[in-house]
Coordinates of C-alpha atoms in Angstrom, one line a residue:
M1 CA -0.2 0.3 0.1
K2 CA 2.8 2.3 0.6
T3 CA 4.7 1.6 -2.4
R4 CA 1.3 2.2 -4.7
N5 CA 0.5 5.7 -2.9
K6 CA 4.6 6.4 -3.6
N7 CA 4.0 5.4 -7.0
M8 CA 1.4 7.6 -7.0
M9 CA 2.8 10.8 -5.7
M10 CA 5.0 10.7 -7.8
L11 CA 2.9 10.4 -11.5
S12 CA 1.4 13.4 -9.8
Q13 CA 4.8 15.5 -9.2
K14 CA 5.7 14.0 -12.7
S15 CA 2.3 15.1 -14.1
Y16 CA 2.5 18.5 -12.4
V17 CA 6.2 19.0 -14.0
Y18 CA 4.4 17.9 -17.5
L19 CA 1.7 20.3 -17.1
K20 CA 4.0 23.4 -16.0
L21 CA 6.5 22.4 -19.0
L22 CA 3.3 22.4 -21.5
I23 CA 2.4 25.6 -19.9
S24 CA 5.8 27.2 -20.7
L25 CA 5.8 26.1 -24.2
L26 CA 2.7 27.5 -24.9
L27 CA 3.5 30.7 -23.3
L28 CA 6.9 30.9 -25.3
T29 CA 4.4 30.3 -28.6
N30 CA 2.5 32.9 -28.2
L31 CA 5.4 35.3 -26.8
N32 CA 7.5 34.5 -30.3
A33 CA 4.9 35.1 -32.5
Y34 CA 5.0 39.0 -30.9
A35 CA 9.0 38.6 -31.2
N36 CA 9.1 37.9 -35.0
T37 CA 7.2 41.5 -35.3
G38 CA 9.8 43.4 -34.3
K39 CA 10.1 45.8 -31.4
G40 CA 8.5 49.1 -31.6
Q41 CA 9.1 52.9 -29.8
L42 CA 7.5 54.8 -27.9
S43 CA 8.2 57.7 -30.2
Q44 CA 6.6 55.2 -33.3
L45 CA 3.7 55.4 -31.2
C46 CA 3.4 58.8 -30.0
P47 CA 2.6 61.0 -32.5
L48 CA -0.2 58.5 -34.1
I49 CA -2.3 58.4 -31.0
T50 CA -1.7 61.7 -29.1
G51 CA -4.9 63.9 -28.7
Q52 CA -8.5 64.0 -27.2
W53 CA -10.4 60.8 -27.8
Q54 CA -14.1 59.7 -27.1
G55 CA -15.9 56.3 -28.1
S56 CA -17.1 53.6 -26.0
A57 CA -15.7 51.0 -23.5
A58 CA -16.9 47.2 -23.0
N59 CA -16.0 44.4 -20.8
P60 CA -16.9 40.8 -21.5
S61 CA -19.8 40.5 -19.5
G62 CA -21.6 43.2 -21.5
N63 CA -21.3 46.5 -19.6
V64 CA -21.0 49.6 -22.5
K65 CA -19.8 53.1 -21.5
S66 CA -19.1 56.5 -23.0
V67 CA -15.9 57.6 -22.2
E68 CA -13.8 60.2 -23.0
T69 CA -9.5 59.4 -23.8
A70 CA -6.8 62.0 -23.5
I71 CA -3.1 60.9 -24.6
M72 CA 0.0 62.7 -23.7
C73 CA 3.5 62.2 -24.5
S74 CA 6.8 63.7 -23.5
A75 CA 8.3 66.2 -25.9
D76 CA 11.0 63.5 -25.8
Q77 CA 8.9 60.6 -26.5
R78 CA 10.2 58.9 -23.8
N79 CA 6.6 59.2 -21.7
L80 CA 2.9 58.3 -23.0
Y81 CA 0.3 59.4 -20.6
I82 CA -3.2 58.0 -21.0
S83 CA -6.1 59.1 -18.9
V84 CA -9.3 57.4 -19.3
S85 CA -12.4 59.9 -18.0
K86 CA -16.1 60.6 -17.7
G87 CA -17.0 56.5 -17.6
A88 CA -14.3 55.0 -16.6
R89 CA -14.4 52.0 -14.3
F90 CA -14.8 54.4 -11.3
N91 CA -16.4 57.8 -10.2
N92 CA -12.7 59.2 -10.8
S93 CA -10.2 58.6 -14.1
E94 CA -7.6 55.9 -14.5
T95 CA -4.2 56.5 -15.8
W96 CA -1.5 54.6 -17.6
W97 CA 1.7 56.1 -17.4
F98 CA 4.0 54.1 -19.9
R99 CA 7.8 55.5 -19.3
L100 CA 11.3 54.5 -20.7
R101 CA 13.9 53.8 -17.9
G102 CA 17.1 53.6 -19.3
Q103 CA 16.0 50.8 -22.2
A104 CA 13.4 49.2 -20.0
L105 CA 9.6 50.1 -20.3
E106 CA 7.4 50.4 -17.3
L107 CA 3.8 51.3 -16.6
I108 CA 1.9 52.7 -13.9
Y109 CA -1.4 52.3 -13.6
S110 CA -3.7 54.1 -11.3
D111 CA -7.6 54.2 -10.6
G112 CA -7.6 56.5 -8.0
I113 CA -8.8 54.0 -5.2
N114 CA -6.7 50.9 -5.4
A115 CA -3.2 50.6 -4.8
D116 CA -1.2 52.0 -8.4
I117 CA 0.3 48.9 -10.1
N118 CA 3.7 49.0 -11.3
Q119 CA 4.8 46.8 -14.1
S120 CA 7.5 46.2 -17.3
L121 CA 6.6 45.8 -20.5
T122 CA 8.2 45.0 -23.9
L123 CA 6.3 47.4 -27.1
Y124 CA 5.6 45.3 -30.2
Q125 CA 4.6 46.7 -33.6
Q126 CA 2.2 44.6 -35.6
G127 CA 1.8 46.3 -38.8
D128 CA 0.0 49.0 -38.4
G129 CA -0.8 48.4 -34.3
F130 CA 1.3 48.4 -31.5
T131 CA 1.0 45.7 -28.3
F132 CA 2.4 45.8 -25.0
L133 CA 3.4 42.7 -23.4
G134 CA 4.5 42.0 -20.0
K135 CA 3.7 39.7 -16.9
G136 CA 1.3 40.9 -13.9
Q137 CA -1.2 40.1 -11.8
I138 CA -4.7 40.9 -12.5
Q139 CA -7.5 40.2 -10.0
Q140 CA -4.8 38.8 -7.3
R141 CA -4.0 35.7 -10.8
P142 CA -0.6 35.6 -12.5
A143 CA -0.7 37.0 -15.8
L144 CA 0.3 37.6 -19.3
V145 CA -0.7 41.1 -20.3
R146 CA -1.6 42.5 -23.7
L147 CA -2.5 46.0 -24.0
S148 CA -3.2 46.4 -27.8
F149 CA -3.3 49.6 -30.1
D150 CA -5.1 48.7 -33.7
P151 CA -5.8 51.2 -36.2
I152 CA -9.9 50.9 -37.7
D153 CA -9.1 53.0 -40.5
S154 CA -5.2 53.2 -41.1
A155 CA -5.2 55.6 -43.9
D156 CA -5.8 58.7 -41.2
N157 CA -5.4 57.1 -37.9
K158 CA -8.4 58.9 -36.5
R159 CA -10.2 55.9 -35.2
W160 CA -8.0 53.0 -32.9
L161 CA -9.1 49.8 -31.0
W162 CA -7.4 49.9 -27.5
Q163 CA -7.8 45.9 -26.5
Q164 CA -6.6 45.1 -22.8
S165 CA -6.0 41.3 -22.8
A166 CA -4.8 39.0 -20.3
H167 CA -3.8 34.8 -20.0
Y168 CA -4.1 33.9 -17.0
L169 CA -1.1 31.6 -16.0
D170 CA -3.0 29.6 -13.6
D171 CA -5.3 28.5 -16.4
D172 CA -4.8 25.7 -18.8
S173 CA -6.0 27.7 -21.7
D174 CA -3.3 28.5 -24.9
S175 CA -5.7 32.2 -25.2
Y176 CA -5.6 35.7 -24.2
Q177 CA -9.1 36.9 -22.6
V178 CA -10.4 40.5 -23.0
I179 CA -10.8 42.2 -20.1
R180 CA -11.9 45.5 -21.5
A181 CA -11.8 47.2 -25.3
I182 CA -11.9 50.6 -25.6
E183 CA -12.8 52.7 -29.0
L184 CA -10.6 55.7 -29.8
N185 CA -12.6 58.3 -32.3
H186 CA -10.5 61.3 -32.3
L187 CA -12.0 64.7 -31.4
N188 CA -11.4 67.3 -34.2

């Protein structure tokens, strides 16, 4: 009986190791898809999305809100500041501050209620779109975070879709889940 229990524990440990290996391979596959697209620079994204925007924000539960978004870049284009207000998740606005510190890209997110979130990211360019990728925590769960900016009509850069997605590392799924999408329509 003891031998059988010991064998079962060893099998469980092996299964756990194999599961971790499989998840790691899936994550590398997801990251390699971005690695083949090329790293982007804030200086490429800044002039495209700087300005005043309005549009709808929606989450998977179907809650749709009208939001206003202001996007600013520093003169040296090493800082990108996004403020989502009038219909943000909470009564006050939320801020997203992307900044270059040396060669590292850091995000500081604040909603004015919860503790600020600091996260390291990498920016990738895919065609006309841009994607920030990083590892962090969402709702106290470890996750790969993806913040993508895709032009809706690339001819004039007056409309963008900003998707906030996560791939939870404690989930055996191999896809990202959209947490929220914000439509950015340029205000003239």
